[in-house]
mmCIF file of C-alpha atoms in Angstrom:
data_model
loop_
_atom_site.group_PDB
_atom_site.id
_atom_site.type_symbol
_atom_site.label_atom_id
_atom_site.label_comp_id
_atom_site.label_asym_id
_atom_site.label_seq_id
_atom_site.Cartn_x
_atom_site.Cartn_y
_atom_site.Cartn_z
ATOM 1 C CA MET A 247 -5.200 39.168 -36.309
ATOM 2 C CA ARG A 248 -5.406 39.242 -32.536
ATOM 3 C CA ARG A 249 -9.166 38.587 -32.746
ATOM 4 C CA ASP A 250 -8.627 35.657 -35.144
ATOM 5 C CA PHE A 251 -6.016 34.210 -32.856
ATOM 6 C CA ILE A 252 -8.327 34.419 -29.835
ATOM 7 C CA MET A 253 -11.152 32.771 -31.759
ATOM 8 C CA LYS A 254 -8.868 29.948 -32.856
ATOM 9 C CA LYS A 255 -7.656 29.467 -29.335
ATOM 10 C CA LYS A 256 -11.216 29.400 -28.040
ATOM 11 C CA LEU A 257 -12.164 26.802 -30.635
ATOM 12 C CA VAL A 258 -9.255 24.543 -29.729
ATOM 13 C CA ALA A 259 -9.989 24.993 -26.020
ATOM 14 C CA SER A 260 -13.601 23.956 -26.586
ATOM 15 C CA LEU A 261 -12.485 20.807 -28.385
ATOM 16 C CA ALA A 262 -10.108 19.912 -25.609
ATOM 17 C CA ALA A 263 -12.694 20.610 -22.916
ATOM 18 C CA ALA A 264 -15.144 18.230 -24.574
ATOM 19 C CA MET A 265 -12.587 15.471 -25.012
ATOM 20 C CA VAL A 266 -10.879 15.709 -21.649
ATOM 21 C CA LEU A 267 -14.126 14.628 -19.952
ATOM 22 C CA GLY A 268 -13.738 11.180 -21.475
ATOM 23 C CA VAL A 269 -10.055 10.524 -20.886
ATOM 24 C CA ALA A 270 -7.967 11.088 -17.784
ATOM 25 C CA GLY A 271 -4.602 9.876 -16.653
ATOM 26 C CA THR A 272 -1.505 10.726 -14.660
ATOM 27 C CA SER A 273 1.268 8.635 -16.250
ATOM 28 C CA PHE A 274 2.530 9.675 -19.665
ATOM 29 C CA ALA A 275 5.710 9.478 -21.656
ATOM 30 C CA ALA A 276 6.351 13.229 -21.778
ATOM 31 C CA ALA A 277 8.269 14.712 -18.854
ATOM 32 C CA ASN A 278 5.503 17.260 -18.254
ATOM 33 C CA PRO A 279 2.606 16.904 -20.691
ATOM 34 C CA PHE A 280 0.578 19.544 -18.826
ATOM 35 C CA VAL A 281 2.815 22.427 -19.878
ATOM 36 C CA ASP A 282 0.697 24.848 -21.921
ATOM 37 C CA VAL A 283 1.140 24.999 -25.651
ATOM 38 C CA PRO A 284 2.475 28.571 -26.256
ATOM 39 C CA ALA A 285 -0.122 31.086 -27.378
ATOM 40 C CA LYS A 286 1.428 31.667 -30.789
ATOM 41 C CA HIS A 287 2.149 27.975 -31.490
ATOM 42 C CA TRP A 288 1.280 26.901 -35.030
ATOM 43 C CA ALA A 289 -0.747 23.938 -33.705
ATOM 44 C CA TYR A 290 -3.713 26.191 -32.846
ATOM 45 C CA ALA A 291 -4.097 27.338 -36.446
ATOM 46 C CA SER A 292 -3.608 23.802 -37.768
ATOM 47 C CA VAL A 293 -6.286 22.355 -35.504
ATOM 48 C CA ALA A 294 -8.637 25.196 -36.414
ATOM 49 C CA LYS A 295 -8.292 24.212 -40.086
ATOM 50 C CA LEU A 296 -9.108 20.598 -39.240
ATOM 51 C CA ALA A 297 -12.132 21.719 -37.233
ATOM 52 C CA GLN A 298 -13.406 23.827 -40.103
ATOM 53 C CA ALA A 299 -13.088 20.772 -42.358
ATOM 54 C CA GLY A 300 -15.035 18.629 -39.896
ATOM 55 C CA ILE A 301 -12.113 16.329 -39.081
ATOM 56 C CA VAL A 302 -12.430 17.208 -35.379
ATOM 57 C CA ASP A 303 -15.508 18.495 -33.582
ATOM 58 C CA GLY A 304 -16.157 21.291 -31.083
ATOM 59 C CA TYR A 305 -19.294 22.717 -29.549
ATOM 60 C CA GLY A 306 -22.096 23.582 -31.917
ATOM 61 C CA ASP A 307 -21.373 27.327 -31.875
ATOM 62 C CA GLY A 308 -17.581 26.889 -32.023
ATOM 63 C CA THR A 309 -17.051 28.932 -28.853
ATOM 64 C CA TYR A 310 -15.779 28.336 -25.357
ATOM 65 C CA LEU A 311 -16.411 30.657 -22.400
ATOM 66 C CA GLY A 312 -12.985 31.672 -21.255
ATOM 67 C CA ASP A 313 -9.701 32.653 -22.835
ATOM 68 C CA LYS A 314 -7.029 30.119 -21.910
ATOM 69 C CA MET A 315 -4.276 28.139 -23.470
ATOM 70 C CA ILE A 316 -4.437 24.356 -23.412
ATOM 71 C CA SER A 317 -1.822 21.839 -22.320
ATOM 72 C CA ARG A 318 0.193 19.610 -24.615
ATOM 73 C CA TYR A 319 -1.778 16.669 -23.221
ATOM 74 C CA GLU A 320 -5.089 18.276 -24.205
ATOM 75 C CA MET A 321 -3.711 19.100 -27.636
ATOM 76 C CA ALA A 322 -2.538 15.497 -28.038
ATOM 77 C CA GLN A 323 -6.088 14.306 -27.437
ATOM 78 C CA ILE A 324 -7.305 16.492 -30.280
ATOM 79 C CA VAL A 325 -4.521 15.202 -32.537
ATOM 80 C CA ALA A 326 -5.439 11.610 -31.642
ATOM 81 C CA LYS A 327 -9.030 12.362 -32.645
ATOM 82 C CA ALA A 328 -7.839 13.773 -35.956
ATOM 83 C CA MET A 329 -5.648 10.716 -36.583
ATOM 84 C CA ALA A 330 -8.638 8.445 -35.991
ATOM 85 C CA ARG A 331 -10.561 10.337 -38.690
ATOM 86 C CA SER A 332 -7.726 10.719 -41.177
ATOM 87 C CA ASP A 333 -9.653 8.625 -43.716
ATOM 88 C CA LYS A 334 -11.963 11.615 -44.144
ATOM 89 C CA ALA A 335 -9.093 14.039 -44.777
ATOM 90 C CA ASP A 336 -7.717 15.187 -48.126
ATOM 91 C CA ALA A 337 -3.980 15.326 -48.926
ATOM 92 C CA ALA A 338 -3.431 18.771 -47.402
ATOM 93 C CA GLN A 339 -5.335 17.875 -44.231
ATOM 94 C CA LYS A 340 -3.418 14.605 -43.888
ATOM 95 C CA ALA A 341 -0.196 16.591 -44.095
ATOM 96 C CA ILE A 342 -1.403 18.781 -41.217
ATOM 97 C CA ILE A 343 -2.301 15.699 -39.165
ATOM 98 C CA ASP A 344 1.165 14.234 -39.843
ATOM 99 C CA GLN A 345 2.847 17.450 -38.695
ATOM 100 C CA LEU A 346 0.777 17.507 -35.514
ATOM 101 C CA SER A 347 1.482 13.827 -34.793
ATOM 102 C CA VAL A 348 5.223 14.469 -35.027
ATOM 103 C CA GLU A 349 5.056 17.573 -32.828
ATOM 104 C CA PHE A 350 3.095 15.762 -30.085
ATOM 105 C CA ALA A 351 4.620 12.310 -30.522
ATOM 106 C CA SER A 352 5.650 11.957 -26.862
ATOM 107 C CA GLU A 353 2.224 12.930 -25.543
ATOM 108 C CA LEU A 354 0.508 10.655 -28.054
ATOM 109 C CA GLU A 355 2.678 7.781 -26.928
ATOM 110 C CA GLY A 356 1.686 8.411 -23.339
ATOM 111 C CA LEU A 357 -1.952 8.795 -24.326
ATOM 112 C CA ASN A 358 -1.798 5.483 -26.171
ATOM 113 C CA VAL A 359 -0.515 3.800 -23.011
ATOM 114 C CA ARG A 360 -3.502 5.178 -21.138
ATOM 115 C CA VAL A 361 -5.961 4.232 -23.881
ATOM 116 C CA THR A 362 -4.527 0.722 -24.033
ATOM 117 C CA LYS A 363 -5.061 0.325 -20.306
ATOM 118 C CA VAL A 364 -8.643 1.515 -20.607
ATOM 119 C CA GLU A 365 -9.276 -0.842 -23.544
ATOM 120 C CA ASN A 366 -7.860 -3.743 -21.554
ATOM 121 C CA LYS A 367 -10.289 -2.957 -18.734
ATOM 122 C CA VAL A 368 -13.171 -2.778 -21.198
ATOM 123 C CA ASP A 369 -12.160 -6.149 -22.663
ATOM 124 C CA LYS A 370 -12.392 -7.634 -19.196
ATOM 125 C CA PHE A 371 -16.010 -6.573 -18.820
ATOM 126 C CA ASP A 372 -18.845 -8.177 -20.759
ATOM 127 C CA ILE A 373 -22.591 -7.725 -20.702
ATOM 128 C CA SER A 374 -25.406 -9.631 -22.383
ATOM 129 C CA GLY A 375 -29.081 -10.092 -21.836
ATOM 130 C CA THR A 376 -32.596 -10.666 -23.067
ATOM 131 C CA ALA A 377 -35.526 -8.293 -23.419
ATOM 132 C CA ARG A 378 -38.853 -10.130 -23.463
ATOM 133 C CA ILE A 379 -42.500 -9.229 -23.938
ATOM 134 C CA ARG A 380 -44.874 -11.959 -22.725
ATOM 135 C CA TYR A 381 -48.587 -12.657 -22.780
ATOM 136 C CA ASP A 382 -50.160 -15.477 -20.735
ATOM 137 C CA HIS A 383 -53.777 -16.564 -20.599
ATOM 138 C CA ILE A 384 -54.538 -19.022 -17.800
ATOM 139 C CA LYS A 385 -57.900 -20.651 -17.258
ATOM 140 C CA ASN A 386 -59.058 -23.164 -14.668
ATOM 141 C CA ASP A 387 -62.340 -24.404 -13.221
ATOM 142 C CA ASN A 388 -61.809 -23.360 -9.632
ATOM 143 C CA THR A 389 -63.471 -19.931 -9.369
ATOM 144 C CA ALA A 390 -65.729 -17.767 -11.474
ATOM 145 C CA SER A 391 -62.961 -15.296 -12.176
ATOM 146 C CA ALA A 392 -60.585 -18.064 -13.179
ATOM 147 C CA LYS A 393 -63.123 -19.414 -15.666
ATOM 148 C CA ASN A 394 -62.861 -16.115 -17.496
ATOM 149 C CA GLY A 395 -59.099 -16.450 -17.692
ATOM 150 C CA VAL A 396 -56.223 -14.754 -15.914
ATOM 151 C CA GLN A 397 -54.018 -12.687 -18.186
ATOM 152 C CA ASN A 398 -50.382 -11.963 -17.465
ATOM 153 C CA GLN A 399 -48.823 -9.301 -19.668
ATOM 154 C CA ASN A 400 -45.334 -8.097 -18.861
ATOM 155 C CA ILE A 401 -42.066 -6.837 -20.224
ATOM 156 C CA ASN A 402 -38.877 -8.225 -18.776
ATOM 157 C CA LEU A 403 -35.211 -7.272 -19.030
ATOM 158 C CA ASP A 404 -32.684 -9.870 -17.871
ATOM 159 C CA LEU A 405 -29.076 -8.617 -17.765
ATOM 160 C CA PHE A 406 -25.983 -10.789 -17.364
ATOM 161 C CA TYR A 407 -22.597 -9.231 -16.732
ATOM 162 C CA GLY A 408 -19.115 -10.392 -15.855
ATOM 163 C CA TYR A 409 -15.666 -9.061 -15.070
ATOM 164 C CA LYS A 410 -12.491 -11.048 -15.686
ATOM 165 C CA VAL A 411 -10.280 -10.776 -12.636
ATOM 166 C CA ASN A 412 -7.550 -12.678 -14.462
ATOM 167 C CA GLN A 413 -7.227 -15.428 -17.060
ATOM 168 C CA ASP A 414 -9.014 -17.992 -14.872
ATOM 169 C CA TRP A 415 -11.263 -16.188 -12.408
ATOM 170 C CA SER A 416 -14.215 -13.902 -12.975
ATOM 171 C CA ILE A 417 -17.082 -12.178 -11.188
ATOM 172 C CA GLN A 418 -20.531 -12.887 -12.652
ATOM 173 C CA GLY A 419 -23.865 -11.219 -11.987
ATOM 174 C CA GLU A 420 -27.481 -11.049 -13.120
ATOM 175 C CA SER A 421 -30.205 -8.455 -12.609
ATOM 176 C CA GLU A 422 -33.803 -8.847 -13.722
ATOM 177 C CA TYR A 423 -36.385 -6.113 -14.212
ATOM 178 C CA ASN A 424 -40.074 -6.806 -14.779
ATOM 179 C CA ARG A 425 -43.025 -4.517 -15.509
ATOM 180 C CA ASP A 426 -46.714 -5.474 -15.607
ATOM 181 C CA LEU A 427 -48.201 -4.021 -18.800
ATOM 182 C CA ARG A 428 -51.771 -4.387 -17.607
ATOM 183 C CA HIS A 429 -51.463 -1.272 -15.448
ATOM 184 C CA SER A 430 -50.415 2.262 -16.308
ATOM 185 C CA ARG A 431 -49.301 3.216 -12.814
ATOM 186 C CA LEU A 432 -45.568 3.795 -12.592
ATOM 187 C CA ASN A 433 -44.729 1.121 -10.032
ATOM 188 C CA SER A 434 -47.652 -1.257 -10.446
ATOM 189 C CA GLY A 435 -46.596 -4.875 -10.823
ATOM 190 C CA ASN A 436 -42.891 -4.081 -10.639
ATOM 191 C CA ASN A 437 -40.475 -6.848 -9.801
ATOM 192 C CA ASP A 438 -36.761 -5.954 -9.794
ATOM 193 C CA GLU A 439 -34.369 -8.534 -8.453
ATOM 194 C CA PHE A 440 -30.626 -8.951 -8.099
ATOM 195 C CA GLU A 441 -30.670 -12.566 -9.221
ATOM 196 C CA GLN A 442 -27.030 -13.661 -9.147
ATOM 197 C CA LEU A 443 -23.634 -12.511 -7.909
ATOM 198 C CA TYR A 444 -20.775 -14.961 -7.606
ATOM 199 C CA VAL A 445 -17.109 -15.585 -8.270
ATOM 200 C CA THR A 446 -16.017 -18.535 -10.391
ATOM 201 C CA GLY A 447 -12.758 -20.155 -11.392
ATOM 202 C CA PRO A 448 -10.676 -23.350 -11.263
ATOM 203 C CA ILE A 449 -9.046 -24.975 -8.235
ATOM 204 C CA ALA A 450 -7.115 -28.251 -8.465
ATOM 205 C CA GLY A 451 -8.914 -29.541 -11.542
ATOM 206 C CA THR A 452 -12.373 -28.419 -10.402
ATOM 207 C CA LYS A 453 -14.525 -25.406 -11.265
ATOM 208 C CA ILE A 454 -15.759 -23.394 -8.305
ATOM 209 C CA LYS A 455 -18.718 -21.048 -7.848
ATOM 210 C CA ALA A 456 -19.213 -19.105 -4.638
ATOM 211 C CA GLY A 457 -21.977 -16.587 -3.951
ATOM 212 C CA LYS A 458 -25.548 -16.561 -5.219
ATOM 213 C CA PHE A 459 -25.958 -18.523 -8.455
ATOM 214 C CA SER A 460 -28.520 -20.368 -10.585
ATOM 215 C CA TYR A 461 -28.864 -24.120 -10.253
ATOM 216 C CA LEU A 462 -30.695 -26.203 -12.879
ATOM 217 C CA PRO A 463 -29.759 -29.886 -12.534
ATOM 218 C CA THR A 464 -30.552 -32.695 -14.983
ATOM 219 C CA TYR A 465 -33.895 -31.869 -16.669
ATOM 220 C CA GLY A 466 -35.234 -29.431 -14.106
ATOM 221 C CA VAL A 467 -37.936 -31.702 -12.751
ATOM 222 C CA LEU A 468 -36.766 -31.162 -9.168
ATOM 223 C CA PHE A 469 -35.238 -27.709 -9.112
ATOM 224 C CA ASP A 470 -34.695 -24.549 -11.143
ATOM 225 C CA GLY A 471 -33.776 -21.755 -8.760
ATOM 226 C CA LYS A 472 -31.047 -19.853 -6.920
ATOM 227 C CA ILE A 473 -28.609 -21.060 -4.287
ATOM 228 C CA SER A 474 -26.578 -18.864 -1.953
ATOM 229 C CA GLY A 475 -23.542 -20.981 -1.213
ATOM 230 C CA ALA A 476 -20.880 -22.885 -3.110
ATOM 231 C CA GLN A 477 -20.638 -25.266 -6.053
ATOM 232 C CA VAL A 478 -17.830 -27.593 -7.112
ATOM 233 C CA ALA A 479 -17.881 -29.226 -10.562
ATOM 234 C CA PHE A 480 -15.440 -31.780 -11.946
ATOM 235 C CA GLY A 481 -15.122 -34.668 -14.410
ATOM 236 C CA ASN A 482 -15.294 -35.071 -18.179
ATOM 237 C CA VAL A 483 -17.081 -38.242 -19.289
ATOM 238 C CA LEU A 484 -18.884 -38.352 -15.931
ATOM 239 C CA LYS A 485 -19.481 -34.751 -14.938
ATOM 240 C CA THR A 486 -20.246 -34.287 -11.248
ATOM 241 C CA THR A 487 -21.545 -31.154 -9.529
ATOM 242 C CA LEU A 488 -21.743 -30.679 -5.755
ATOM 243 C CA ASN A 489 -23.774 -27.871 -4.190
ATOM 244 C CA VAL A 490 -24.354 -26.645 -0.673
ATOM 245 C CA GLY A 491 -26.035 -23.478 0.543
ATOM 246 C CA LYS A 492 -29.401 -21.891 1.222
ATOM 247 C CA THR A 493 -32.459 -21.162 -0.899
ATOM 248 C CA ASP A 494 -35.806 -19.423 -0.515
ATOM 249 C CA ASP A 495 -37.554 -21.773 -2.902
ATOM 250 C CA VAL A 496 -40.380 -24.146 -1.990
ATOM 251 C CA PHE A 497 -39.922 -27.188 0.235
ATOM 252 C CA VAL A 498 -42.279 -29.657 1.918
ATOM 253 C CA ASN A 499 -45.732 -29.857 0.400
ATOM 254 C CA GLY A 500 -45.862 -26.365 -1.050
ATOM 255 C CA ALA A 501 -44.886 -24.547 2.136
ATOM 256 C CA THR A 502 -42.426 -21.725 1.517
ATOM 257 C CA ARG A 503 -39.362 -22.124 3.712
ATOM 258 C CA PRO A 504 -37.064 -19.080 3.563
ATOM 259 C CA ASP A 505 -33.392 -19.770 4.203
ATOM 260 C CA SER A 506 -33.814 -23.523 3.781
ATOM 261 C CA LYS A 507 -30.572 -25.435 3.542
ATOM 262 C CA ILE A 508 -29.976 -27.262 0.280
ATOM 263 C CA GLU A 509 -27.452 -30.011 -0.399
ATOM 264 C CA ALA A 510 -27.326 -31.407 -3.930
ATOM 265 C CA VAL A 511 -25.281 -33.564 -6.252
ATOM 266 C CA ASP A 512 -25.932 -34.259 -9.920
ATOM 267 C CA PHE A 513 -24.249 -36.458 -12.521
ATOM 268 C CA VAL A 514 -24.098 -36.257 -16.304
ATOM 269 C CA TRP A 515 -22.702 -39.285 -18.146
ATOM 270 C CA ALA A 516 -22.009 -38.981 -21.868
ATOM 271 C CA TYR A 517 -22.980 -42.527 -22.795
ATOM 272 C CA ASN A 518 -22.196 -41.897 -26.459
ATOM 273 C CA LYS A 519 -22.215 -38.962 -28.886
ATOM 274 C CA ASP A 520 -26.029 -39.075 -29.145
ATOM 275 C CA THR A 521 -27.044 -40.030 -25.598
ATOM 276 C CA ASN A 522 -26.619 -38.537 -22.132
ATOM 277 C CA ILE A 523 -27.743 -40.096 -18.871
ATOM 278 C CA LYS A 524 -28.369 -37.789 -15.916
ATOM 279 C CA ALA A 525 -29.189 -38.135 -12.227
ATOM 280 C CA ASN A 526 -29.770 -35.735 -9.355
ATOM 281 C CA TYR A 527 -30.111 -35.951 -5.562
ATOM 282 C CA ILE A 528 -31.257 -33.030 -3.391
ATOM 283 C CA LYS A 529 -31.775 -32.779 0.348
ATOM 284 C CA GLY A 530 -33.715 -29.770 1.603
ATOM 285 C CA THR A 531 -33.820 -28.841 5.284
ATOM 286 C CA ASP A 532 -35.870 -25.936 6.597
ATOM 287 C CA THR A 533 -35.027 -23.792 9.618
ATOM 288 C CA ALA A 534 -37.139 -26.057 11.841
ATOM 289 C CA ASP A 535 -34.883 -28.961 10.816
ATOM 290 C CA HIS A 536 -37.548 -30.679 8.709
ATOM 291 C CA SER A 537 -35.847 -32.493 5.822
ATOM 292 C CA VAL A 538 -37.012 -33.919 2.512
ATOM 293 C CA LYS A 539 -34.938 -35.957 0.067
ATOM 294 C CA TYR A 540 -35.539 -35.795 -3.685
ATOM 295 C CA TYR A 541 -34.280 -38.014 -6.509
ATOM 296 C CA GLU A 542 -34.328 -37.603 -10.287
ATOM 297 C CA ALA A 543 -32.981 -39.711 -13.156
ATOM 298 C CA GLY A 544 -33.403 -39.458 -16.920
ATOM 299 C CA PHE A 545 -31.800 -39.429 -20.344
ATOM 300 C CA ASP A 546 -31.774 -37.470 -23.597
ATOM 301 C CA LYS A 547 -31.090 -38.878 -27.057
ATOM 302 C CA GLN A 548 -30.627 -37.408 -30.517
ATOM 303 C CA LEU A 549 -32.816 -39.767 -32.526
ATOM 304 C CA SER A 550 -31.832 -38.323 -35.907
ATOM 305 C CA LYS A 551 -30.588 -35.078 -37.401
ATOM 306 C CA ASP A 552 -33.890 -33.343 -36.674
ATOM 307 C CA PHE A 553 -35.523 -35.344 -33.870
ATOM 308 C CA ALA A 554 -34.538 -35.402 -30.194
ATOM 309 C CA PHE A 555 -36.125 -37.080 -27.179
ATOM 310 C CA GLN A 556 -35.709 -36.781 -23.424
ATOM 311 C CA ALA A 557 -37.440 -38.269 -20.406
ATOM 312 C CA ALA A 558 -37.036 -38.252 -16.622
ATOM 313 C CA TYR A 559 -38.563 -39.679 -13.450
ATOM 314 C CA ALA A 560 -38.423 -38.152 -9.971
ATOM 315 C CA LYS A 561 -39.715 -38.778 -6.460
ATOM 316 C CA SER A 562 -39.282 -37.624 -2.885
ATOM 317 C CA ASP A 563 -39.237 -39.506 0.424
ATOM 318 C CA LEU A 564 -42.522 -37.946 1.533
ATOM 319 C CA ASP A 565 -45.290 -40.483 2.091
ATOM 320 C CA THR A 566 -47.868 -39.402 -0.499
ATOM 321 C CA LEU A 567 -48.167 -37.597 -3.842
ATOM 322 C CA ASN A 568 -44.408 -37.861 -4.216
ATOM 323 C CA LYS A 569 -43.801 -38.864 -7.865
ATOM 324 C CA ALA A 570 -43.105 -36.970 -11.081
ATOM 325 C CA ALA A 571 -42.552 -37.978 -14.701
ATOM 326 C CA TYR A 572 -41.540 -36.055 -17.794
ATOM 327 C CA ALA A 573 -41.116 -36.799 -21.515
ATOM 328 C CA GLN A 574 -40.666 -34.613 -24.589
ATOM 329 C CA VAL A 575 -39.959 -35.047 -28.289
ATOM 330 C CA GLN A 576 -38.667 -32.137 -30.366
ATOM 331 C CA TYR A 577 -38.342 -31.547 -34.093
ATOM 332 C CA LYS A 578 -35.424 -29.335 -35.184
ATOM 333 C CA ALA A 579 -34.004 -26.511 -33.013
ATOM 334 C CA ALA A 580 -34.421 -22.754 -33.216
ATOM 335 C CA ASP A 581 -31.003 -21.068 -33.374
ATOM 336 C CA LEU A 582 -30.724 -17.338 -32.623
ATOM 337 C CA ASN A 583 -27.864 -17.063 -35.107
ATOM 338 C CA VAL A 584 -29.810 -18.672 -37.973
ATOM 339 C CA VAL A 585 -32.625 -16.586 -39.440
ATOM 340 C CA GLY A 586 -35.649 -18.739 -40.282
ATOM 341 C CA SER A 587 -34.713 -21.601 -37.965
ATOM 342 C CA ASN A 588 -37.526 -23.068 -35.887
ATOM 343 C CA ASP A 589 -38.593 -26.007 -33.755
ATOM 344 C CA PHE A 590 -41.742 -27.810 -32.724
ATOM 345 C CA TYR A 591 -42.150 -29.920 -29.582
ATOM 346 C CA VAL A 592 -44.671 -31.951 -27.625
ATOM 347 C CA GLY A 593 -44.167 -32.652 -23.940
ATOM 348 C CA TYR A 594 -45.934 -34.491 -21.123
ATOM 349 C CA ARG A 595 -45.626 -33.807 -17.389
ATOM 350 C CA LYS A 596 -47.035 -35.421 -14.302
ATOM 351 C CA TYR A 597 -45.901 -33.498 -11.241
ATOM 352 C CA GLN A 598 -47.513 -34.548 -7.970
ATOM 353 C CA PRO A 599 -47.340 -31.755 -5.372
ATOM 354 C CA ASN A 600 -44.803 -33.472 -3.076
ATOM 355 C CA ALA A 601 -42.477 -34.642 -5.859
ATOM 356 C CA THR A 602 -40.633 -31.445 -6.781
ATOM 357 C CA ILE A 603 -39.111 -28.362 -5.192
ATOM 358 C CA LYS A 604 -39.330 -25.826 -8.009
ATOM 359 C CA ALA A 605 -39.732 -27.373 -11.461
ATOM 360 C CA THR A 606 -38.500 -25.609 -14.591
ATOM 361 C CA GLY A 607 -40.461 -24.475 -17.628
ATOM 362 C CA ASP A 608 -43.437 -22.764 -15.928
ATOM 363 C CA TRP A 609 -45.460 -25.979 -15.866
ATOM 364 C CA LEU A 610 -46.572 -25.023 -12.368
ATOM 365 C CA ASN A 611 -47.101 -21.350 -13.078
ATOM 366 C CA ASN A 612 -50.352 -20.472 -11.291
ATOM 367 C CA ASP A 613 -51.838 -20.746 -7.824
ATOM 368 C CA GLU A 614 -53.674 -23.977 -8.604
ATOM 369 C CA THR A 615 -50.805 -26.009 -10.053
ATOM 370 C CA GLU A 616 -48.062 -24.548 -7.842
ATOM 371 C CA TYR A 617 -49.530 -26.177 -4.753
ATOM 372 C CA LYS A 618 -51.562 -29.011 -6.281
ATOM 373 C CA GLY A 619 -49.243 -30.268 -9.022
ATOM 374 C CA PHE A 620 -50.084 -30.813 -12.664
ATOM 375 C CA LYS A 621 -50.475 -33.557 -15.229
ATOM 376 C CA GLY A 622 -51.005 -32.825 -18.883
ATOM 377 C CA VAL A 623 -49.570 -31.996 -22.293
ATOM 378 C CA ARG A 624 -47.836 -28.979 -23.823
ATOM 379 C CA ILE A 625 -47.421 -28.223 -27.541
ATOM 380 C CA GLY A 626 -44.964 -25.493 -28.490
ATOM 381 C CA TYR A 627 -43.307 -23.709 -31.402
ATOM 382 C CA ASP A 628 -40.241 -21.421 -31.635
ATOM 383 C CA TYR A 629 -39.187 -19.295 -34.620
ATOM 384 C CA VAL A 630 -36.234 -16.966 -35.319
ATOM 385 C CA PRO A 631 -37.460 -14.131 -37.626
ATOM 386 C CA MET A 632 -34.159 -12.267 -37.463
ATOM 387 C CA LYS A 633 -30.793 -12.774 -35.814
ATOM 388 C CA ASN A 634 -30.927 -12.688 -31.993
ATOM 389 C CA ALA A 635 -34.730 -12.546 -31.950
ATOM 390 C CA LYS A 636 -37.129 -15.390 -31.166
ATOM 391 C CA PHE A 637 -40.892 -15.769 -31.181
ATOM 392 C CA ALA A 638 -42.144 -18.532 -28.872
ATOM 393 C CA THR A 639 -45.621 -19.833 -28.203
ATOM 394 C CA TRP A 640 -47.147 -22.850 -26.479
ATOM 395 C CA TYR A 641 -50.452 -24.259 -25.320
ATOM 396 C CA GLN A 642 -50.762 -26.447 -22.249
ATOM 397 C CA THR A 643 -53.784 -28.424 -21.105
ATOM 398 C CA GLY A 644 -54.311 -30.787 -18.179
ATOM 399 C CA LYS A 645 -55.419 -30.820 -14.565
ATOM 400 C CA THR A 646 -54.084 -30.647 -11.039
ATOM 401 C CA ALA A 647 -52.527 -33.837 -9.670
ATOM 402 C CA THR A 648 -53.813 -34.391 -6.136
ATOM 403 C CA GLY A 649 -56.218 -37.174 -7.084
ATOM 404 C CA VAL A 650 -59.045 -35.412 -5.215
ATOM 405 C CA ASN A 651 -61.327 -32.805 -6.798
ATOM 406 C CA ASP A 652 -58.723 -31.967 -9.425
ATOM 407 C CA VAL A 653 -59.518 -28.973 -11.635
ATOM 408 C CA ASN A 654 -58.834 -28.487 -15.328
ATOM 409 C CA VAL A 655 -56.083 -25.993 -16.128
ATOM 410 C CA LYS A 656 -55.331 -24.511 -19.553
ATOM 411 C CA THR A 657 -52.541 -22.052 -20.371
ATOM 412 C CA PHE A 658 -51.632 -20.200 -23.544
ATOM 413 C CA ARG A 659 -48.398 -18.236 -23.902
ATOM 414 C CA ALA A 660 -46.932 -16.042 -26.630
ATOM 415 C CA GLN A 661 -43.736 -14.057 -26.274
ATOM 416 C CA VAL A 662 -40.979 -12.290 -28.186
ATOM 417 C CA GLU A 663 -37.364 -12.293 -27.014
ATOM 418 C CA LEU A 664 -34.538 -10.039 -28.197
ATOM 419 C CA SER A 665 -31.059 -11.144 -27.127
ATOM 420 C CA PHE A 666 -27.876 -9.104 -27.123
#
């Protein structure tokens, strides 16, 4: 009997030891929940029966190194586990669980308070992201190696996370991890970046962002990058966004200007239910106090249930090669929540090298077009084979946009994205 009792006690102690790692707390309803359950208490035998039936779990061998009693708090954790699995219990086992729940009611109440607090903290935290595998083939007429094509193959993980400080304010962040699949070396082609970290919430009828955040105004002809600073957004029919801060993105004829100052304002006017009109102004000033002003205006329109169109025009106040134009028509829209949904689009871009800061959509995604601009056409297709998964591919053909010795540039992309 003594041996059986010790074995039962060891089994219960092992269960408690495993569970206590996951839950901790100091405020409970019982006056002293850490008083040991007496050695001959009936709860040990009852829990042992539940363990033998698989209602609660211990270590694989059912043993625990050491011969000690457990506290009422530790026992309550085991009882809570059994209560959570009561749907797997038969009538006799449910009766045991009921007896245990009555015996340790005070500790369970305190444990529930602690669990509720933990759950509330979990509810305040959210995480989402996208895992992507991409293949690019880029070909231009500039060098012999480029004629054979430049292949980019990588896997990318983009994580977004947030914590609700209260009902109105939150902390938001983004981290991005990239690996070049063309090389087997552990750290070859790695690119890990802490992309965003900012606080956001309302003040006096406006929405505020402060920190490092993404900025993609209008149709992305001028800018799609990160700003370290502040943003204020307000308005309903005419939505206005003001930005001020610094950026490491490109300014002034392709020259990289770290810590350049950026001041921007953009407007979105809902002209009617099918049409939006947008405009954007950006002033970039580098650390040598050289400034460039950029302007963009455009519109988007839902032509019918399945067809949509958008177009934009942009320019800077630099003297030459300072204009950009964009137009795109799209049929249907791929929806990550709708299996089998898809879309097809055709777009045209003419980006002269002094017209944009950092355009969106990877139209200027190689050494030739990044500094010499681009004009040409892209044809693309997106398909959702299963929920939260998308296959995307496009082909782009055109040439650089300097007007002097321009080279042909062709790009093919295929990628798979999994969102969560």
